[in-house]
Short mmCIF file of C-alpha atoms (C1' of nucleotides) in Angstrom, two decimals:
data_model
loop_
_atom_site.label_atom_id
_atom_site.label_comp_id
_atom_site.label_asym_id
_atom_site.label_seq_id
_atom_site.Cartn_x
_atom_site.Cartn_y
_atom_site.Cartn_z
CA MET N 1 0.00 0.00 0.00
CA GLY N 2 1.60 3.22 -1.20
CA THR N 3 0.56 6.82 -1.14
CA MET N 4 -3.01 7.91 -0.73
CA GLU N 5 -3.37 10.84 -3.16
CA ASN N 6 -6.19 10.79 -5.69
CA LEU N 7 -7.89 7.94 -4.02
CA ASP N 8 -11.25 8.61 -5.67
CA HIS N 9 -9.82 7.65 -8.98
CA PHE N 10 -9.49 4.07 -7.79
CA PHE N 11 -12.80 3.63 -6.03
CA LYS N 12 -14.85 2.47 -8.92
CA SER N 13 -14.42 -1.25 -9.15
CA ALA N 14 -16.71 -3.90 -7.79
CA PHE N 15 -15.98 -7.25 -6.33
CA THR N 16 -17.86 -10.43 -5.94
CA VAL N 17 -17.48 -13.80 -4.33
CA ASP N 18 -17.99 -16.98 -6.30
CA ASN N 19 -18.44 -20.24 -4.52
CA VAL N 20 -17.54 -23.69 -5.73
CA ILE N 21 -19.75 -25.94 -3.66
CA PHE N 22 -18.64 -29.56 -3.72
CA GLY N 23 -20.80 -32.51 -2.79
CA PHE N 24 -20.40 -36.26 -3.06
CA ASP N 25 -23.18 -38.56 -4.13
CA GLU N 26 -23.47 -41.96 -5.75
CA GLY N 27 -19.73 -42.27 -5.92
CA ASP N 28 -19.41 -39.04 -7.84
CA LEU N 29 -17.88 -35.73 -6.90
CA LYS N 30 -20.37 -33.02 -7.82
CA VAL N 31 -20.52 -29.28 -7.94
CA LEU N 32 -23.54 -27.05 -7.47
CA LEU N 33 -24.08 -24.86 -10.51
CA ILE N 34 -26.67 -22.28 -11.47
CA LYS N 35 -28.26 -21.90 -14.87
CA ARG N 36 -28.05 -18.17 -15.39
CA GLY N 37 -31.41 -16.42 -15.83
CA GLU N 38 -30.15 -13.16 -17.24
CA GLU N 39 -27.46 -11.46 -19.19
CA PRO N 40 -24.59 -11.72 -19.41
CA TYR N 41 -24.22 -15.38 -20.29
CA GLU N 42 -27.97 -15.98 -19.98
CA GLY N 43 -28.83 -19.67 -20.19
CA GLN N 44 -25.28 -20.82 -19.41
CA TRP N 45 -24.18 -22.61 -16.30
CA GLY N 46 -22.12 -20.68 -13.80
CA LEU N 47 -21.00 -20.63 -10.21
CA PRO N 48 -23.22 -19.26 -7.47
CA GLY N 49 -21.90 -15.89 -6.40
CA TYR N 50 -22.82 -12.32 -5.78
CA PHE N 51 -21.49 -8.87 -5.13
CA VAL N 52 -19.91 -8.18 -1.78
CA ASN N 53 -21.76 -5.51 0.12
CA GLU N 54 -20.03 -2.44 1.47
CA ASN N 55 -20.41 -3.45 5.06
CA GLU N 56 -19.50 -7.10 4.97
CA ASP N 57 -16.21 -8.96 5.10
CA LEU N 58 -15.28 -11.28 2.26
CA ASP N 59 -15.76 -14.42 4.33
CA TYR N 60 -19.11 -13.16 5.47
CA ALA N 61 -20.22 -12.60 1.90
CA ALA N 62 -19.13 -16.09 0.89
CA ASN N 63 -21.09 -17.56 3.77
CA ARG N 64 -24.10 -15.50 2.82
CA VAL N 65 -24.06 -16.79 -0.75
CA LEU N 66 -23.80 -20.33 0.51
CA LYS N 67 -26.58 -19.95 3.00
CA GLN N 68 -28.97 -18.27 0.59
CA LEU N 69 -28.60 -21.14 -1.80
CA THR N 70 -28.34 -24.20 0.42
CA GLY N 71 -29.58 -23.12 3.82
CA LEU N 72 -26.29 -24.36 5.25
CA GLN N 73 -24.13 -22.52 7.75
CA ASN N 74 -20.98 -23.42 9.62
CA VAL N 75 -19.76 -25.76 6.95
CA PHE N 76 -16.32 -25.98 5.44
CA LEU N 77 -15.61 -22.82 3.45
CA GLU N 78 -12.22 -21.50 2.43
CA GLN N 79 -10.87 -18.85 0.16
CA VAL N 80 -8.91 -20.18 -2.80
CA ALA N 81 -7.83 -17.39 -5.12
CA THR N 82 -8.84 -14.12 -6.68
CA PHE N 83 -9.51 -13.55 -10.34
CA GLY N 84 -9.29 -10.05 -11.66
CA ASP N 85 -8.39 -9.93 -15.31
CA VAL N 86 -9.47 -6.67 -16.90
CA ASN N 87 -11.91 -8.29 -19.28
CA ARG N 88 -13.23 -11.11 -17.19
CA HIS N 89 -16.57 -9.39 -16.77
CA PRO N 90 -18.34 -7.69 -19.68
CA THR N 91 -20.08 -5.05 -17.55
CA GLY N 92 -17.09 -3.45 -15.90
CA ARG N 93 -14.13 -4.09 -13.72
CA VAL N 94 -15.25 -6.85 -11.40
CA ILE N 95 -12.78 -8.77 -9.32
CA THR N 96 -14.00 -12.01 -7.86
CA VAL N 97 -12.75 -13.86 -4.84
CA ALA N 98 -13.26 -17.59 -5.22
CA TYR N 99 -14.22 -19.77 -2.27
CA PHE N 100 -14.96 -23.41 -2.07
CA SER N 101 -17.22 -25.28 0.30
CA LEU N 102 -17.58 -28.92 1.14
CA ILE N 103 -21.06 -29.98 2.14
CA LYS N 104 -22.90 -33.15 2.99
CA ILE N 105 -25.09 -33.36 -0.05
CA ASN N 106 -27.94 -35.00 1.88
CA GLN N 107 -28.18 -31.95 4.10
CA TYR N 108 -28.67 -29.71 1.11
CA THR N 109 -32.18 -28.35 1.09
CA ILE N 110 -33.50 -26.17 -1.66
CA GLN N 111 -34.05 -22.68 -0.34
CA PRO N 112 -36.99 -20.71 -1.70
CA SER N 113 -35.21 -18.15 -3.83
CA SER N 114 -35.06 -16.95 -7.38
CA ILE N 115 -31.99 -18.96 -8.21
CA ALA N 116 -32.79 -22.15 -6.36
CA ASN N 117 -34.88 -23.69 -9.11
CA ARG N 118 -32.08 -23.06 -11.54
CA ALA N 119 -29.53 -24.88 -9.42
CA ALA N 120 -28.28 -28.39 -10.09
CA TRP N 121 -25.63 -30.80 -8.92
CA ILE N 122 -23.38 -31.64 -11.82
CA SER N 123 -20.74 -34.35 -11.76
CA ILE N 124 -17.34 -32.78 -12.01
CA ASP N 125 -16.63 -34.89 -15.08
CA ASN N 126 -19.72 -33.62 -16.86
CA VAL N 127 -19.19 -29.91 -16.42
CA GLU N 128 -19.04 -28.24 -19.78
CA GLU N 129 -18.74 -24.61 -20.77
CA LEU N 130 -19.28 -22.13 -17.95
CA ALA N 131 -20.03 -18.42 -17.85
CA PHE N 132 -17.28 -15.83 -17.30
CA ASP N 133 -13.99 -17.40 -16.21
CA HIS N 134 -15.85 -19.84 -14.02
CA ALA N 135 -14.28 -22.88 -15.63
CA GLU N 136 -10.88 -21.60 -14.59
CA ILE N 137 -12.16 -20.90 -11.08
CA LEU N 138 -13.63 -24.36 -10.81
CA ARG N 139 -10.34 -25.88 -11.92
CA ALA N 140 -8.44 -23.90 -9.30
CA CYS N 141 -10.81 -25.00 -6.56
CA PHE N 142 -10.70 -28.62 -7.64
CA ASN N 143 -6.92 -28.52 -7.55
CA ARG N 144 -7.03 -27.00 -4.11
CA LEU N 145 -9.36 -29.76 -2.98
CA LYS N 146 -7.00 -32.40 -4.31
CA LEU N 147 -4.19 -30.82 -2.36
CA LEU N 148 -6.14 -30.32 0.81
CA VAL N 149 -7.62 -33.76 0.97
CA ARG N 150 -4.15 -35.22 1.33
CA THR N 151 -3.02 -33.01 4.19
CA ARG N 152 -6.16 -32.38 6.19
CA PRO N 153 -9.08 -34.66 6.97
CA VAL N 154 -11.55 -32.56 5.02
CA GLY N 155 -12.98 -35.47 3.11
CA PHE N 156 -15.37 -36.20 5.94
CA GLU N 157 -17.13 -32.90 5.28
CA LEU N 158 -18.47 -34.47 2.10
CA LEU N 159 -19.79 -37.68 3.63
CA PRO N 160 -22.80 -38.28 5.83
CA ARG N 161 -21.99 -38.46 9.51
CA LYS N 162 -21.96 -42.27 9.35
CA PHE N 163 -20.11 -43.81 6.47
CA THR N 164 -18.42 -47.02 5.41
CA LEU N 165 -14.76 -47.38 4.61
CA THR N 166 -15.61 -48.14 1.02
CA GLU N 167 -17.55 -44.91 0.72
CA LEU N 168 -14.57 -43.07 2.13
CA GLN N 169 -12.27 -44.78 -0.31
CA HIS N 170 -14.51 -43.95 -3.26
CA LEU N 171 -14.52 -40.33 -2.14
CA TYR N 172 -10.75 -40.22 -2.18
CA GLU N 173 -10.67 -41.95 -5.53
CA ALA N 174 -13.09 -39.42 -7.01
CA ILE N 175 -11.13 -36.46 -5.71
CA LEU N 176 -7.68 -37.74 -6.50
CA GLU N 177 -8.84 -39.21 -9.82
CA THR N 178 -7.01 -42.44 -9.19
CA ASP N 179 -7.59 -45.97 -7.93
CA LEU N 180 -6.53 -46.97 -4.45
CA ASP N 181 -5.76 -50.39 -3.06
CA LYS N 182 -8.51 -51.43 -0.67
CA ARG N 183 -6.33 -53.10 1.93
CA ASN N 184 -3.64 -50.45 1.94
CA PHE N 185 -6.20 -47.67 2.14
CA ARG N 186 -7.95 -49.25 5.12
CA LYS N 187 -4.71 -49.97 6.88
CA LYS N 188 -3.56 -46.40 6.47
CA ILE N 189 -6.80 -44.73 7.47
CA LEU N 190 -7.41 -46.98 10.46
CA SER N 191 -3.83 -46.58 11.66
CA MET N 192 -4.48 -42.87 12.12
CA ASN N 193 -7.02 -43.66 14.82
CA LEU N 194 -9.29 -40.89 13.61
CA LEU N 195 -12.35 -43.03 13.01
CA ILE N 196 -14.82 -44.26 15.58
CA ASP N 197 -16.22 -47.68 14.83
CA LEU N 198 -19.93 -47.27 15.52
CA ASP N 199 -20.59 -51.00 15.86
CA GLU N 200 -23.41 -50.63 13.40
CA THR N 201 -23.78 -52.03 9.93
CA GLN N 202 -25.54 -51.08 6.76
CA GLU N 203 -29.07 -52.37 6.35
CA GLY N 204 -30.94 -53.61 3.32
CA VAL N 205 -27.98 -54.04 1.01
CA ALA N 206 -27.75 -57.06 -1.23
CA HIS N 207 -24.34 -58.06 -0.03
CA ARG N 208 -22.46 -58.36 3.21
CA PRO N 209 -23.28 -55.16 5.10
CA ALA N 210 -20.39 -52.86 5.87
CA ARG N 211 -19.51 -51.44 9.26
CA LEU N 212 -20.26 -47.79 9.85
CA TYR N 213 -17.74 -45.29 11.14
CA LYS N 214 -17.72 -41.65 12.06
CA PHE N 215 -14.89 -39.14 12.09
CA ASP N 216 -13.49 -38.38 15.52
CA LYS N 217 -13.07 -34.62 15.43
CA GLU N 218 -12.10 -34.28 19.09
CA LYS N 219 -9.34 -36.82 18.65
CA TYR N 220 -8.08 -35.06 15.57
CA ASP N 221 -7.90 -31.69 17.30
CA GLU N 222 -6.07 -33.31 20.15
CA LEU N 223 -3.52 -34.99 17.88
CA LEU N 224 -3.11 -31.78 15.90
CA ALA N 225 -2.14 -29.93 19.02
CA GLU N 226 0.48 -32.60 19.69
CA GLY N 227 2.01 -32.07 16.27
CA PHE N 228 0.33 -34.87 14.37
CA SER N 229 0.07 -34.29 10.66
CA PHE N 230 -2.52 -35.99 8.53
CA GLU N 231 -0.87 -37.21 5.39
CA LEU N 232 -2.04 -39.34 2.50
CA LYS N 233 0.70 -39.70 -0.04
CA GLU N 234 -0.07 -39.41 -3.66
CA SER N 235 0.74 -42.76 -5.13
CA ARG N 236 3.68 -42.07 -7.33
CA ARG N 237 4.06 -45.18 -9.32
CA LYS N 238 7.12 -45.99 -11.32
CA MET N 239 9.26 -43.08 -10.41
CA VAL N 240 12.41 -45.09 -9.97
CA GLU N 241 13.35 -44.86 -13.58
CA HIS N 242 13.37 -41.07 -13.39
CA MET N 243 15.47 -40.93 -10.30
CA GLY N 244 18.44 -42.70 -11.82
CA MET Z 1 -22.10 -14.07 -10.16
CA GLY Z 2 -25.77 -13.35 -9.78
CA THR Z 3 -28.08 -10.75 -11.24
CA MET Z 4 -26.82 -7.53 -12.65
CA GLU Z 5 -29.35 -4.94 -11.53
CA ASN Z 6 -28.19 -1.84 -9.69
CA LEU Z 7 -24.60 -2.47 -10.54
CA ASP Z 8 -23.51 1.08 -9.86
CA HIS Z 9 -24.16 0.61 -6.22
CA PHE Z 10 -21.29 -1.83 -6.04
CA PHE Z 11 -18.73 0.00 -8.10
CA LYS Z 12 -17.14 2.06 -5.41
CA SER Z 13 -14.48 -0.02 -3.83
CA ALA Z 14 -10.79 0.00 -4.57
CA PHE Z 15 -8.27 -2.74 -4.65
CA THR Z 16 -4.57 -2.98 -4.25
CA VAL Z 17 -1.82 -5.53 -4.50
CA ASP Z 18 0.65 -6.00 -1.69
CA ASN Z 19 3.83 -7.88 -2.29
CA VAL Z 20 5.83 -9.88 0.18
CA ILE Z 21 9.28 -9.97 -1.36
CA PHE Z 22 11.51 -12.61 0.15
CA GLY Z 23 15.29 -12.69 -0.09
CA PHE Z 24 18.01 -14.79 1.51
CA ASP Z 25 21.26 -13.33 2.76
CA GLU Z 26 23.83 -14.25 5.36
CA GLY Z 27 21.88 -17.32 6.32
CA ASP Z 28 18.78 -15.29 7.06
CA LEU Z 29 15.42 -15.20 5.33
CA LYS Z 30 14.52 -11.56 4.79
CA VAL Z 31 11.61 -9.54 3.58
CA LEU Z 32 11.66 -6.18 1.81
CA LEU Z 33 9.66 -3.60 3.76
CA ILE Z 34 8.94 0.07 3.28
CA LYS Z 35 8.92 2.69 5.98
CA ARG Z 36 5.73 4.58 5.23
CA GLY Z 37 6.22 8.26 4.39
CA GLU Z 38 2.63 9.35 4.80
CA GLU Z 39 -0.65 8.74 6.52
CA PRO Z 40 -2.16 6.41 7.35
CA TYR Z 41 0.42 4.60 9.45
CA GLU Z 42 3.11 7.18 8.70
CA GLY Z 43 6.48 6.08 9.99
CA GLN Z 44 5.51 2.44 10.34
CA TRP Z 45 6.87 -0.41 8.29
CA GLY Z 46 4.61 -1.96 5.71
CA LEU Z 47 4.58 -4.07 2.60
CA PRO Z 48 5.26 -2.57 -0.79
CA GLY Z 49 2.01 -2.32 -2.70
CA TYR Z 50 -0.18 -0.02 -4.66
CA PHE Z 51 -3.56 0.41 -6.20
CA VAL Z 52 -4.42 -1.67 -9.23
CA ASN Z 53 -5.14 0.48 -12.24
CA GLU Z 54 -8.33 0.17 -14.22
CA ASN Z 55 -6.65 -1.26 -17.23
CA GLU Z 56 -4.28 -3.79 -15.75
CA ASP Z 57 -4.69 -7.37 -14.62
CA LEU Z 58 -3.90 -8.29 -11.04
CA ASP Z 59 -0.75 -10.17 -11.94
CA TYR Z 60 0.40 -7.29 -14.05
CA ALA Z 61 -0.05 -4.89 -11.16
CA ALA Z 62 1.90 -7.13 -8.82
CA ASN Z 63 4.72 -7.30 -11.34
CA ARG Z 64 4.65 -3.55 -11.73
CA VAL Z 65 5.00 -2.99 -7.99
CA LEU Z 66 7.91 -5.40 -7.88
CA LYS Z 67 9.66 -3.85 -10.81
CA GLN Z 68 9.27 -0.28 -9.63
CA LEU Z 69 10.92 -1.16 -6.37
CA THR Z 70 13.59 -3.65 -7.31
CA GLY Z 71 14.06 -3.31 -11.05
CA LEU Z 72 13.41 -7.05 -11.32
CA GLN Z 73 11.16 -8.72 -13.85
CA ASN Z 74 10.41 -12.31 -14.69
CA VAL Z 75 11.08 -13.55 -11.20
CA PHE Z 76 8.99 -15.86 -9.08
CA LEU Z 77 5.71 -14.17 -8.22
CA GLU Z 78 2.52 -15.86 -7.10
CA GLN Z 79 -0.79 -14.83 -5.66
CA VAL Z 80 -1.41 -16.04 -2.14
CA ALA Z 81 -4.67 -14.70 -0.76
CA THR Z 82 -6.99 -11.73 -0.65
CA PHE Z 83 -7.70 -9.67 2.42
CA GLY Z 84 -10.87 -7.64 2.48
CA ASP Z 85 -12.16 -7.04 5.96
CA VAL Z 86 -14.41 -4.01 6.08
CA ASN Z 87 -12.17 -2.03 8.38
CA ARG Z 88 -8.77 -3.10 7.21
CA HIS Z 89 -8.15 0.28 5.59
CA PRO Z 90 -9.00 3.52 7.36
CA THR Z 91 -9.71 5.48 4.19
CA GLY Z 92 -12.41 3.34 2.63
CA ARG Z 93 -13.21 -0.10 1.41
CA VAL Z 94 -9.95 -1.38 0.03
CA ILE Z 95 -9.45 -5.03 -0.76
CA THR Z 96 -5.91 -6.17 -1.23
CA VAL Z 97 -4.60 -9.14 -3.14
CA ALA Z 98 -1.40 -10.45 -1.60
CA TYR Z 99 1.43 -11.77 -3.74
CA PHE Z 100 4.79 -13.08 -2.80
CA SER Z 101 8.02 -13.02 -4.76
CA LEU Z 102 11.28 -14.83 -4.35
CA ILE Z 103 14.31 -12.94 -5.55
CA LYS Z 104 18.05 -13.34 -5.59
CA ILE Z 105 18.96 -10.65 -3.13
CA ASN Z 106 22.23 -9.87 -4.86
CA GLN Z 107 20.33 -8.91 -8.00
CA TYR Z 108 18.29 -6.37 -6.11
CA THR Z 109 19.21 -2.90 -7.24
CA ILE Z 110 17.72 0.17 -5.68
CA GLN Z 111 15.51 1.89 -8.21
CA PRO Z 112 15.40 5.68 -8.19
CA SER Z 113 11.96 6.29 -6.76
CA SER Z 114 10.30 7.99 -3.87
CA ILE Z 115 9.97 4.84 -1.84
CA ALA Z 116 13.31 3.26 -2.60
CA ASN Z 117 15.21 5.08 0.09
CA ARG Z 118 12.67 4.02 2.61
CA ALA Z 119 13.02 0.34 1.75
CA ALA Z 120 14.98 -2.15 3.82
CA TRP Z 121 15.58 -5.88 4.06
CA ILE Z 122 14.43 -7.09 7.44
CA SER Z 123 15.08 -10.55 8.80
CA ILE Z 124 11.82 -12.39 9.12
CA ASP Z 125 12.53 -12.95 12.80
CA ASN Z 126 12.97 -9.24 13.44
CA VAL Z 127 9.79 -7.97 11.84
CA GLU Z 128 7.76 -6.11 14.41
CA GLU Z 129 4.51 -4.20 14.10
CA LEU Z 130 3.38 -3.50 10.56
CA ALA Z 131 0.85 -1.09 9.04
CA PHE Z 132 -2.69 -2.19 8.17
CA ASP Z 133 -3.13 -5.97 8.33
CA HIS Z 134 0.28 -6.46 6.79
CA ALA Z 135 1.50 -8.66 9.62
CA GLU Z 136 -1.29 -11.10 8.83
CA ILE Z 137 -0.47 -10.94 5.14
CA LEU Z 138 3.19 -11.58 5.81
CA ARG Z 139 2.30 -14.56 7.95
CA ALA Z 140 0.09 -16.00 5.22
CA CYS Z 141 2.84 -15.60 2.64
CA PHE Z 142 5.47 -17.11 4.89
CA ASN Z 143 3.23 -20.09 5.48
CA ARG Z 144 2.71 -20.45 1.77
CA LEU Z 145 6.46 -20.37 1.24
CA LYS Z 146 6.97 -23.10 3.83
CA LEU Z 147 4.44 -25.22 2.02
CA LEU Z 148 5.73 -24.50 -1.45
CA VAL Z 149 9.37 -25.10 -0.71
CA ARG Z 150 8.58 -28.71 0.13
CA THR Z 151 6.70 -29.49 -3.04
CA ARG Z 152 8.36 -27.38 -5.69
CA PRO Z 153 11.98 -26.46 -6.18
CA VAL Z 154 11.40 -22.76 -5.58
CA GLY Z 155 14.22 -22.44 -3.05
CA PHE Z 156 16.67 -21.87 -5.86
CA GLU Z 157 14.95 -18.60 -6.71
CA LEU Z 158 16.39 -17.21 -3.50
CA LEU Z 159 19.99 -18.29 -4.05
CA PRO Z 160 22.62 -16.95 -6.43
CA ARG Z 161 22.97 -18.96 -9.60
CA LYS Z 162 25.94 -20.81 -8.15
CA PHE Z 163 25.58 -22.06 -4.63
CA THR Z 164 26.96 -24.64 -2.25
CA LEU Z 165 24.99 -27.47 -0.71
CA THR Z 166 25.44 -25.92 2.71
CA GLU Z 167 23.93 -22.65 1.52
CA LEU Z 168 20.99 -24.60 0.15
CA GLN Z 169 20.59 -26.44 3.41
CA HIS Z 170 20.69 -23.22 5.42
CA LEU Z 171 18.02 -21.79 3.16
CA TYR Z 172 15.74 -24.73 3.85
CA GLU Z 173 16.46 -24.50 7.53
CA ALA Z 174 15.59 -20.81 7.58
CA ILE Z 175 12.33 -21.32 5.74
CA LEU Z 176 11.22 -24.45 7.55
CA GLU Z 177 12.47 -23.13 10.89
CA THR Z 178 14.09 -26.42 11.76
CA ASP Z 179 17.47 -28.14 11.69
CA LEU Z 180 18.29 -30.67 9.04
CA ASP Z 181 20.83 -33.47 9.06
CA LYS Z 182 23.67 -32.61 6.71
CA ARG Z 183 24.21 -36.07 5.29
CA ASN Z 184 20.56 -36.89 4.87
CA PHE Z 185 19.84 -33.55 3.27
CA ARG Z 186 22.63 -33.96 0.73
CA LYS Z 187 21.66 -37.51 -0.05
CA LYS Z 188 18.06 -36.51 -0.66
CA ILE Z 189 18.79 -33.44 -2.76
CA LEU Z 190 21.45 -35.11 -4.87
CA SER Z 191 19.28 -38.17 -5.44
CA MET Z 192 16.79 -35.97 -7.25
CA ASN Z 193 19.38 -35.26 -9.94
CA LEU Z 194 18.28 -31.67 -10.22
CA LEU Z 195 21.63 -30.10 -9.49
CA ILE Z 196 24.49 -29.65 -11.89
CA ASP Z 197 27.90 -29.98 -10.30
CA LEU Z 198 29.85 -27.06 -11.77
CA ASP Z 199 33.25 -28.52 -10.94
CA GLU Z 200 34.14 -25.24 -9.33
CA THR Z 201 34.85 -24.45 -5.72
CA GLN Z 202 34.57 -21.47 -3.46
CA GLU Z 203 37.57 -19.16 -3.30
CA GLY Z 204 39.10 -17.26 -0.43
CA VAL Z 205 37.32 -19.03 2.39
CA ALA Z 206 39.23 -19.96 5.53
CA HIS Z 207 38.26 -23.59 5.36
CA ARG Z 208 37.98 -26.35 2.84
CA PRO Z 209 36.25 -24.74 -0.14
CA ALA Z 210 32.85 -26.13 -1.06
CA ARG Z 211 31.79 -27.32 -4.49
CA LEU Z 212 29.43 -25.10 -6.42
CA TYR Z 213 26.20 -26.31 -8.00
CA LYS Z 214 23.46 -24.84 -10.08
CA PHE Z 215 19.84 -25.83 -10.44
CA ASP Z 216 19.03 -27.75 -13.60
CA LYS Z 217 15.78 -26.19 -14.72
CA GLU Z 218 15.61 -28.05 -18.02
CA LYS Z 219 15.97 -31.36 -16.23
CA TYR Z 220 13.28 -30.40 -13.76
CA ASP Z 221 10.80 -29.46 -16.47
CA GLU Z 222 11.56 -32.73 -18.22
CA LEU Z 223 11.01 -34.79 -15.07
CA LEU Z 224 7.85 -32.84 -14.27
CA ALA Z 225 6.39 -33.76 -17.61
CA GLU Z 226 7.13 -37.39 -16.81
CA GLY Z 227 5.20 -37.16 -13.56
CA PHE Z 228 8.06 -36.57 -11.18
CA SER Z 229 7.09 -34.81 -8.01
CA PHE Z 230 9.56 -32.85 -5.94
CA GLU Z 231 9.01 -33.69 -2.33
CA LEU Z 232 10.86 -32.83 0.85
CA LYS Z 233 9.08 -34.33 3.79
CA GLU Z 234 8.67 -32.32 6.90
CA SER Z 235 10.63 -34.14 9.54
CA ARG Z 236 8.00 -35.35 11.90
CA ARG Z 237 9.89 -36.56 14.87
CA LYS Z 238 8.38 -38.73 17.51
CA MET Z 239 4.99 -39.26 16.06
CA VAL Z 240 4.85 -42.94 16.79
CA GLU Z 241 3.40 -42.43 20.21
CA HIS Z 242 0.39 -40.65 18.75
CA MET Z 243 -0.29 -43.28 16.18
CA GLY Z 244 -0.94 -46.10 18.60
"C1'" DT H 1 -27.00 -70.83 -5.15
"C1'" DC H 2 -25.58 -66.76 -7.11
"C1'" DA H 3 -24.06 -62.01 -7.33
"C1'" DA H 4 -22.08 -58.29 -4.97
"C1'" DA H 5 -19.40 -55.97 -2.01
"C1'" DA H 6 -17.02 -56.52 2.81
"C1'" DG H 7 -13.30 -57.80 5.20
"C1'" DT H 8 -8.65 -59.40 6.20
"C1'" DG H 9 -2.24 -60.36 6.41
"C1'" DT H 10 2.06 -61.02 4.65
"C1'" DT H 11 6.07 -60.21 2.00
"C1'" DC H 12 8.94 -57.22 -0.56
"C1'" DT H 13 10.80 -52.94 -1.57
"C1'" DT H 14 11.81 -48.30 -0.71
"C1'" DA H 15 12.47 -44.26 2.08
"C1'" DT H 16 13.85 -42.24 6.37
"C1'" DT H 17 16.48 -41.78 10.31
"C1'" DA H 18 20.45 -41.63 13.36
"C1'" DC H 19 25.02 -41.07 13.74
"C1'" DA H 20 31.08 -39.56 13.71
"C1'" DC H 21 35.18 -38.91 11.57
"C1'" DC H 22 38.69 -37.16 8.20
"C1'" DC H 23 39.73 -33.33 4.68
"C1'" DA H 24 41.20 -28.89 2.62
"C1'" DT H 25 41.95 -24.30 3.22
"C1'" DG H 26 43.45 -19.52 5.26
"C1'" DG H 27 45.38 -17.28 8.92
"C1'" DC P 1 49.19 -26.03 13.76
"C1'" DC P 2 44.73 -24.49 14.60
"C1'" DA P 3 40.06 -23.16 13.56
"C1'" DT P 4 36.49 -23.58 10.32
"C1'" DG P 5 33.28 -25.58 7.67
"C1'" DG P 6 33.28 -29.47 3.69
"C1'" DG P 7 32.53 -33.91 2.64
"C1'" DT P 8 31.37 -38.86 3.18
"C1'" DG P 9 28.58 -44.25 4.41
"C1'" DT P 10 26.17 -47.69 6.87
"C1'" DA P 11 22.86 -50.02 9.65
"C1'" DA P 12 18.27 -49.96 11.77
"C1'" DT P 13 13.59 -48.74 11.33
"C1'" DA P 14 9.37 -47.35 9.26
"C1'" DA P 15 6.37 -46.71 5.47
"C1'" DG P 16 4.54 -48.03 1.13
"C1'" DA P 17 3.26 -51.33 -2.57
"C1'" DA P 18 1.69 -55.54 -4.36
"C1'" DC P 19 -1.32 -59.09 -4.03
"C1'" DA P 20 -6.11 -63.22 -3.39
"C1'" DC P 21 -9.24 -65.44 -0.89
"C1'" DT P 22 -13.20 -66.02 2.50
"C1'" DT P 23 -17.52 -63.92 4.46
"C1'" DT P 24 -22.15 -62.12 4.71
"C1'" DT P 25 -26.17 -60.66 2.91
"C1'" DG P 26 -30.52 -60.18 -0.42
"C1'" DA P 27 -32.55 -61.75 -4.30
#
DNA sequence: TCAAAAGTGTTCTTATTACACCCATGG
DNA sequence: CCATGGGTGTAATAAGAACACTTTTGA
């Protein structure tokens, strides 16, 4: 921040928040998109977002957007990056701060609002052209998720409170876009002692019912304080030949 | 991005870029700060930054700020986060996008400008109170650097072109705020095959002269394309007891 | 009885850690 | 000849990767 002369000259840009809301359902990683009802980009899919009001912090605005659309509060929400190319918005200079949220898709309830009936969960693999630079924003948030999921136990934000180990594995596979070995995955996850075995099993499935677990947040916070670091390595196969 | 009615209402905020410029000298990680010459926060240290002009992209503005101060271009510069609390700036609603750069401190040349003679390299350990929320911004950038240095070979941006393994180790120690084992560090770094042994040695030192190396950028790009991933683990000592 | 997914151990390989002495130079 | 930092290897331990069969349920 430099000198403050001629400030007025600069006070004519607007900024928005855009929110990449991730959910996980039927083995698929999904994102909540809005079919735009007006210009610009009318009829195209885009991210939920809105202008930041004068009297609200960025994080507050991102939470507001999320709540208006999903009814959810106090869920995982983090800033990712800011996009401010001169021509990114046809109407004027609009900088957008991108956030991403992780929600339990079964808690998502349609809120009565003008955009709600234009919202849809789209599998991340099926996302096509998006309005503005939203494709780039989505990519950045997806990359951040990939990174985060390996160093912090955020995956659980996307699952119901009770889940099976296979569901957890499929979640990781969807996010990391790779296959994981069942036995190694279980061994690793269970060795962290972050799951509570609920001594319950699935019901009504046409195969051996799986045990249900929940994430032990208290334990995690405790271990964190002691210096524990959650870490799931990316499987780097066949690197030997490059390492000489 | 939602509806576009009443746009004018929103177009009255300003935004800036602030740049955390890191350098490495005499075994210390340093940051380039400016002693503010005017209100607000006159006389306090702060980050170099300035308003983003109407017709420039964010990245461009960050590069401009860096160049005006140091004369440097085409150096490592990345966006870290955006800070936009309502009251972070006493003059009005000013959102700032924080960037951080890594420069070779010996290439830094004072540029003739009004702020240059108020600039100084301060050891990261000696930074005290800063203007605005710049302390928070610095912290965020330092954390990002810690993270980045373990997953991408960005450390070399902070060293002269030719460096010794001990200098490299001290750099990592300064950034990670930890001690590393000399033999293990060398083994790990050399096993990546990313350094070119220049077959030169230090001159005029009062001890056995060290070999000089340079970073092999071509090799790195090549390995990257093949799926290689640079990785320096954080040394997590004594975690066994937490893992059961 | 079949289909479908759950659950379970061992061996091999690779990476990480801990650790101590001799070497080359300038003063 | 002394002080200073440079340079080197090995053994023990821990983590990761590869891999196949039995179990439980509903239909």
